[in-house]
PDB file of C-alpha atoms in Angstrom:
ATOM      1  CA  MET H   1      42.505  16.347  -6.812  1.00 49.00           C
ATOM      2  CA  SER H   2      39.696  18.513  -8.245  1.00 59.00           C
ATOM      3  CA  PHE H   3      39.586  16.310 -11.339  1.00 55.00           C
ATOM      4  CA  CYS H   4      38.906  13.211  -9.141  1.00 56.00           C
ATOM      5  CA  PHE H   5      36.239  15.116  -7.151  1.00 56.00           C
ATOM      6  CA  LYS H   6      34.431  16.195 -10.362  1.00 61.00           C
ATOM      7  CA  ARG H   7      34.505  12.599 -11.667  1.00 60.00           C
ATOM      8  CA  LEU H   8      33.195  11.307  -8.335  1.00 56.00           C
ATOM      9  CA  THR H   9      30.485  14.040  -8.213  1.00 59.00           C
ATOM     10  CA  GLY H  10      29.402  13.148 -11.843  1.00 59.00           C
ATOM     11  CA  ALA H  11      29.268   9.453 -11.102  1.00 55.00           C
ATOM     12  CA  LEU H  12      27.123  10.039  -8.029  1.00 57.00           C
ATOM     13  CA  ALA H  13      24.743  12.191 -10.041  1.00 56.00           C
ATOM     14  CA  VAL H  14      24.371   9.559 -12.717  1.00 54.00           C
ATOM     15  CA  PHE H  15      23.764   6.901 -10.046  1.00 59.00           C
ATOM     16  CA  ALA H  16      21.164   9.117  -8.286  1.00 55.00           C
ATOM     17  CA  CYS H  17      19.265   9.660 -11.544  1.00 56.00           C
ATOM     18  CA  ALA H  18      19.322   6.010 -12.511  1.00 54.00           C
ATOM     19  CA  ALA H  19      18.176   4.929  -8.980  1.00 54.00           C
ATOM     20  CA  THR H  20      15.344   7.428  -8.976  1.00 53.00           C
ATOM     21  CA  PHE H  21      14.005   6.356 -12.438  1.00 51.00           C
ATOM     22  CA  ALA H  22      14.326   2.683 -11.550  1.00 49.00           C
ATOM     23  CA  SER H  23      12.318   3.100  -8.308  1.00 47.00           C
ATOM     24  CA  GLN H  24       9.589   4.941 -10.226  1.00 47.00           C
ATOM     25  CA  ALA H  25       9.364   2.351 -12.934  1.00 46.00           C
ATOM     26  CA  SER H  26       8.926  -0.492 -10.456  1.00 49.00           C
ATOM     27  CA  ALA H  27       5.894   0.984  -8.747  1.00 53.00           C
ATOM     28  CA  ALA H  28       3.050  -1.330  -9.913  1.00 77.00           C
ATOM     29  CA  VAL H  29       0.665  -0.893  -7.046  1.00 81.00           C
ATOM     30  CA  VAL H  30      -1.880   1.873  -6.779  1.00 83.00           C
ATOM     31  CA  VAL H  31      -3.958   2.558  -3.708  1.00 86.00           C
ATOM     32  CA  GLU H  32      -7.126   4.611  -4.090  1.00 89.00           C
ATOM     33  CA  ALA H  33      -9.707   5.785  -1.524  1.00 91.00           C
ATOM     34  CA  ILE H  34     -13.371   4.695  -1.673  1.00 91.00           C
ATOM     35  CA  SER H  35     -16.024   6.461   0.224  1.00 92.00           C
ATOM     36  CA  GLY H  36     -19.782   7.114   0.191  1.00 92.00           C
ATOM     37  CA  THR H  37     -23.106   6.211   1.856  1.00 90.00           C
ATOM     38  CA  TYR H  38     -25.419   3.185   1.940  1.00 87.00           C
ATOM     39  CA  GLY H  39     -28.966   2.813   2.985  1.00 83.00           C
ATOM     40  CA  ASP H  40     -32.174   0.870   2.317  1.00 69.00           C
ATOM     41  CA  ALA H  41     -35.196   1.844   0.235  1.00 64.00           C
ATOM     42  CA  TRP H  42     -37.492   2.404   3.302  1.00 67.00           C
ATOM     43  CA  GLY H  43     -36.095   5.908   4.101  1.00 66.00           C
ATOM     44  CA  ASP H  44     -33.675   5.020   6.874  1.00 71.00           C
ATOM     45  CA  PRO H  45     -30.856   7.525   7.204  1.00 79.00           C
ATOM     46  CA  ALA H  46     -27.953   6.871   4.995  1.00 84.00           C
ATOM     47  CA  LEU H  47     -24.830   5.512   6.739  1.00 88.00           C
ATOM     48  CA  PRO H  48     -21.213   6.360   5.625  1.00 91.00           C
ATOM     49  CA  PHE H  49     -18.535   3.954   4.520  1.00 91.00           C
ATOM     50  CA  SER H  50     -14.889   4.568   3.605  1.00 93.00           C
ATOM     51  CA  GLY H  51     -11.666   2.700   2.970  1.00 92.00           C
ATOM     52  CA  THR H  52      -9.058   1.833   0.377  1.00 91.00           C
ATOM     53  CA  ILE H  53      -8.718  -0.348  -2.732  1.00 89.00           C
ATOM     54  CA  THR H  54      -5.349  -1.714  -3.876  1.00 87.00           C
ATOM     55  CA  PHE H  55      -4.822  -2.230  -7.586  1.00 84.00           C
ATOM     56  CA  ASP H  56      -1.914  -3.972  -9.298  1.00 82.00           C
ATOM     57  CA  THR H  57      -1.172  -2.162 -12.594  1.00 77.00           C
ATOM     58  CA  ALA H  58       1.077  -4.984 -13.867  1.00 79.00           C
ATOM     59  CA  THR H  59      -1.856  -7.479 -13.849  1.00 79.00           C
ATOM     60  CA  ASP H  60      -4.833  -4.961 -14.006  1.00 77.00           C
ATOM     61  CA  LYS H  61      -6.368  -6.655 -10.993  1.00 82.00           C
ATOM     62  CA  ILE H  62      -7.668  -5.421  -7.660  1.00 85.00           C
ATOM     63  CA  THR H  63      -5.459  -7.191  -5.107  1.00 86.00           C
ATOM     64  CA  GLY H  64      -6.992  -6.074  -1.836  1.00 87.00           C
ATOM     65  CA  GLY H  65      -9.010  -3.533  -0.001  1.00 89.00           C
ATOM     66  CA  LYS H  66     -10.392  -2.519   3.362  1.00 92.00           C
ATOM     67  CA  ILE H  67     -13.705  -0.784   3.778  1.00 92.00           C
ATOM     68  CA  ASN H  68     -15.221   0.306   7.065  1.00 91.00           C
ATOM     69  CA  ALA H  69     -18.962   0.070   6.699  1.00 88.00           C
ATOM     70  CA  GLY H  70     -19.941   1.082  10.251  1.00 85.00           C
ATOM     71  CA  ALA H  71     -22.608  -1.244  11.621  1.00 80.00           C
ATOM     72  CA  LEU H  72     -21.906  -3.853   8.979  1.00 81.00           C
ATOM     73  CA  GLY H  73     -18.296  -4.137  10.022  1.00 84.00           C
ATOM     74  CA  VAL H  74     -14.915  -3.998   8.222  1.00 89.00           C
ATOM     75  CA  LEU H  75     -14.989  -5.604   4.777  1.00 88.00           C
ATOM     76  CA  ASN H  76     -11.509  -6.781   3.769  1.00 88.00           C
ATOM     77  CA  THR H  77     -11.948 -10.239   2.176  1.00 85.00           C
ATOM     78  CA  LEU H  78     -11.718  -9.790  -1.620  1.00 85.00           C
ATOM     79  CA  GLU H  79     -13.960 -12.114  -3.603  1.00 77.00           C
ATOM     80  CA  GLY H  80     -12.924 -11.129  -7.100  1.00 76.00           C
ATOM     81  CA  GLN H  81     -13.640  -8.856 -10.020  1.00 85.00           C
ATOM     82  CA  THR H  82     -15.178  -9.086 -13.392  1.00 82.00           C
ATOM     83  CA  ILE H  83     -15.148  -6.691 -16.308  1.00 81.00           C
ATOM     84  CA  PHE H  84     -18.365  -6.725 -18.452  1.00 80.00           C
ATOM     85  CA  GLN H  85     -19.319  -4.087 -21.029  1.00 80.00           C
ATOM     86  CA  ASN H  86     -16.598  -1.739 -19.824  1.00 84.00           C
ATOM     87  CA  GLN H  87     -17.845  -1.937 -16.217  1.00 87.00           C
ATOM     88  CA  LEU H  88     -15.609  -3.306 -13.427  1.00 87.00           C
ATOM     89  CA  MET H  89     -17.478  -5.231 -10.707  1.00 88.00           C
ATOM     90  CA  PHE H  90     -15.617  -6.214  -7.547  1.00 88.00           C
ATOM     91  CA  SER H  91     -16.780  -7.677  -4.244  1.00 88.00           C
ATOM     92  CA  ILE H  92     -15.300  -7.333  -0.829  1.00 88.00           C
ATOM     93  CA  GLY H  93     -16.677  -8.909   2.307  1.00 87.00           C
ATOM     94  CA  THR H  94     -16.387  -9.362   6.127  1.00 85.00           C
ATOM     95  CA  PRO H  95     -14.209 -12.211   7.324  1.00 84.00           C
ATOM     96  CA  ASP H  96     -17.223 -13.966   8.765  1.00 82.00           C
ATOM     97  CA  ASP H  97     -18.890 -13.856   5.344  1.00 79.00           C
ATOM     98  CA  LEU H  98     -22.010 -12.106   6.610  1.00 82.00           C
ATOM     99  CA  TYR H  99     -21.858  -8.908   4.587  1.00 83.00           C
ATOM    100  CA  TRP H 100     -20.457  -8.262   1.155  1.00 84.00           C
ATOM    101  CA  GLY H 101     -20.076  -4.938  -0.733  1.00 87.00           C
ATOM    102  CA  THR H 102     -20.418  -5.228  -4.502  1.00 88.00           C
ATOM    103  CA  PHE H 103     -19.271  -2.132  -6.345  1.00 90.00           C
ATOM    104  CA  TYR H 104     -19.603  -1.227 -10.060  1.00 90.00           C
ATOM    105  CA  VAL H 105     -17.450   1.410 -11.762  1.00 89.00           C
ATOM    106  CA  ASP H 106     -16.601   2.553 -15.228  1.00 88.00           C
ATOM    107  CA  ALA H 107     -13.499   0.447 -15.944  1.00 82.00           C
ATOM    108  CA  SER H 108     -12.033   2.975 -18.404  1.00 83.00           C
ATOM    109  CA  GLN H 109     -11.822   5.639 -15.697  1.00 82.00           C
ATOM    110  CA  LEU H 110     -10.800   3.561 -12.729  1.00 75.00           C
ATOM    111  CA  PHE H 111      -7.191   4.191 -11.541  1.00 70.00           C
ATOM    112  CA  SER H 112      -6.727   6.893 -14.136  1.00 75.00           C
ATOM    113  CA  GLY H 113      -5.870   9.633 -11.609  1.00 77.00           C
ATOM    114  CA  GLN H 114      -9.361  11.052 -11.512  1.00 85.00           C
ATOM    115  CA  THR H 115     -12.354  10.674  -9.136  1.00 88.00           C
ATOM    116  CA  VAL H 116     -14.779   8.028 -10.349  1.00 89.00           C
ATOM    117  CA  ALA H 117     -18.406   7.664  -9.213  1.00 91.00           C
ATOM    118  CA  LEU H 118     -19.774   4.243  -8.196  1.00 91.00           C
ATOM    119  CA  LEU H 119     -22.442   3.115 -10.563  1.00 90.00           C
ATOM    120  CA  ASP H 120     -26.172   2.725  -9.479  1.00 86.00           C
ATOM    121  CA  ARG H 121     -26.031  -1.006  -9.068  1.00 85.00           C
ATOM    122  CA  SER H 122     -23.516  -0.774  -6.191  1.00 88.00           C
ATOM    123  CA  GLU H 123     -24.722  -2.251  -2.931  1.00 88.00           C
ATOM    124  CA  PHE H 124     -24.030  -3.931   0.363  1.00 85.00           C
ATOM    125  CA  GLN H 125     -25.583  -7.409   0.841  1.00 83.00           C
ATOM    126  CA  PHE H 126     -26.308  -9.620   3.762  1.00 78.00           C
ATOM    127  CA  HIS H 127     -25.053 -13.176   3.083  1.00 71.00           C
ATOM    128  CA  GLY H 128     -25.817 -14.828   6.371  1.00 61.00           C
ATOM    129  CA  ASN H 129     -29.033 -16.651   7.220  1.00 52.00           C
ATOM    130  CA  TYR H 130     -31.253 -16.088   4.186  1.00 51.00           C
ATOM    131  CA  SER H 131     -34.401 -16.817   6.245  1.00 48.00           C
ATOM    132  CA  LEU H 132     -34.044 -13.427   7.822  1.00 50.00           C
ATOM    133  CA  HIS H 133     -34.829 -11.586   4.492  1.00 50.00           C
ATOM    134  CA  LEU H 134     -32.637  -8.620   5.406  1.00 59.00           C
ATOM    135  CA  PRO H 135     -32.529  -6.018   2.706  1.00 65.00           C
ATOM    136  CA  ASN H 136     -29.697  -5.087   0.370  1.00 77.00           C
ATOM    137  CA  TYR H 137     -28.445  -1.611   0.932  1.00 83.00           C
ATOM    138  CA  ASP H 138     -27.946   0.639  -2.082  1.00 86.00           C
ATOM    139  CA  ALA H 139     -24.456   2.337  -2.078  1.00 89.00           C
ATOM    140  CA  SER H 140     -23.405   5.474  -3.727  1.00 89.00           C
ATOM    141  CA  GLY H 141     -19.992   7.171  -3.569  1.00 91.00           C
ATOM    142  CA  THR H 142     -16.657   7.700  -5.280  1.00 90.00           C
ATOM    143  CA  ILE H 143     -13.205   6.198  -5.742  1.00 89.00           C
ATOM    144  CA  ARG H 144     -10.514   8.856  -5.817  1.00 88.00           C
ATOM    145  CA  PRO H 145      -6.680   8.793  -6.022  1.00 85.00           C
ATOM    146  CA  ILE H 146      -4.584   9.137  -2.913  1.00 83.00           C
ATOM    147  CA  ALA H 147      -1.591  11.336  -3.168  1.00 76.00           C
ATOM    148  CA  ALA H 148       1.587   9.270  -3.775  1.00 71.00           C
ATOM    149  CA  VAL H 149       4.146   8.953  -1.006  1.00 72.00           C
ATOM    150  CA  PRO H 150       7.766   8.694  -2.162  1.00 76.00           C
ATOM    151  CA  GLU H 151       9.534   5.490  -1.481  1.00 79.00           C
ATOM    152  CA  PRO H 152      12.414   5.536   1.139  1.00 84.00           C
ATOM    153  CA  SER H 153      15.056   5.102  -1.671  1.00 85.00           C
ATOM    154  CA  THR H 154      13.663   8.185  -3.337  1.00 85.00           C
ATOM    155  CA  TRP H 155      14.039  10.176  -0.108  1.00 86.00           C
ATOM    156  CA  ALA H 156      17.599   8.872   0.358  1.00 89.00           C
ATOM    157  CA  MET H 157      18.604   9.928  -3.148  1.00 90.00           C
ATOM    158  CA  MET H 158      17.071  13.344  -2.663  1.00 89.00           C
ATOM    159  CA  VAL H 159      18.935  13.872   0.670  1.00 91.00           C
ATOM    160  CA  LEU H 160      22.148  12.606  -0.943  1.00 90.00           C
ATOM    161  CA  GLY H 161      21.643  15.054  -3.836  1.00 90.00           C
ATOM    162  CA  PHE H 162      21.091  18.012  -1.489  1.00 90.00           C
ATOM    163  CA  ALA H 163      24.193  16.986   0.533  1.00 90.00           C
ATOM    164  CA  GLY H 164      26.241  16.842  -2.664  1.00 88.00           C
ATOM    165  CA  VAL H 165      25.020  20.235  -3.830  1.00 88.00           C
ATOM    166  CA  GLY H 166      25.733  21.684  -0.347  1.00 87.00           C
ATOM    167  CA  PHE H 167      29.219  20.275  -0.356  1.00 85.00           C
ATOM    168  CA  MET H 168      29.980  21.640  -3.756  1.00 84.00           C
ATOM    169  CA  ALA H 169      28.830  25.051  -2.690  1.00 82.00           C
ATOM    170  CA  TYR H 170      30.950  24.872   0.518  1.00 81.00           C
ATOM    171  CA  ARG H 171      34.027  23.898  -1.607  1.00 78.00           C
ATOM    172  CA  ARG H 172      33.317  26.672  -4.106  1.00 74.00           C
ATOM    173  CA  LYS H 173      33.094  29.278  -1.237  1.00 68.00           C
ATOM    174  CA  ASP H 174      36.519  28.119   0.055  1.00 63.00           C
ATOM    175  CA  ARG H 175      38.123  28.536  -3.460  1.00 64.00           C
ATOM    176  CA  LEU H 176      36.606  32.048  -3.867  1.00 61.00           C
ATOM    177  CA  ALA H 177      38.004  33.075  -0.476  1.00 59.00           C
ATOM    178  CA  LEU H 178      41.560  31.707  -1.378  1.00 59.00           C
ATOM    179  CA  SER H 179      41.538  33.493  -4.746  1.00 63.00           C
ATOM    180  CA  ALA H 180      40.488  36.812  -3.167  1.00 59.00           C
ATOM    181  CA  ALA H 181      43.261  36.707  -0.616  1.00 57.00           C
TER     182      ALA H 181
END
């Protein structure tokens, strides 16, 4: 019976390792935080903005984002991205198409696991009624990695592994008690 138990334990360990590595290899989506301030050139106080950007590593494309820009609203409609001279430009706007944020970053550093500063040309723009001549707002800030959260399958395999180790320790303690008696 102990031979069957050892084979079963070994098979479960191999399955747990394979499932853990398979779940890590399939993770192709990276979410990073973006935050900073924006303001106009006339000395008005700078206003904060913050949110997240979603990046698909399989296609090297930004697939979404959500930025709360305070008085300008929540920007969550992605317009697109362009890479030019190693700079990534992406635009994200409000659903009513009134305001857009256009951000420039060094493409070689983005989604590399380090904090990346927005480049000087980054700005928030008013796209509504052009006769109002509202200003563009200069934006400055950073994009930084968010700590990864394990997938549910990873948690399940970890709990199963701890349960297996606990059961093996429990069985070993019973054997030691029988051999001492």
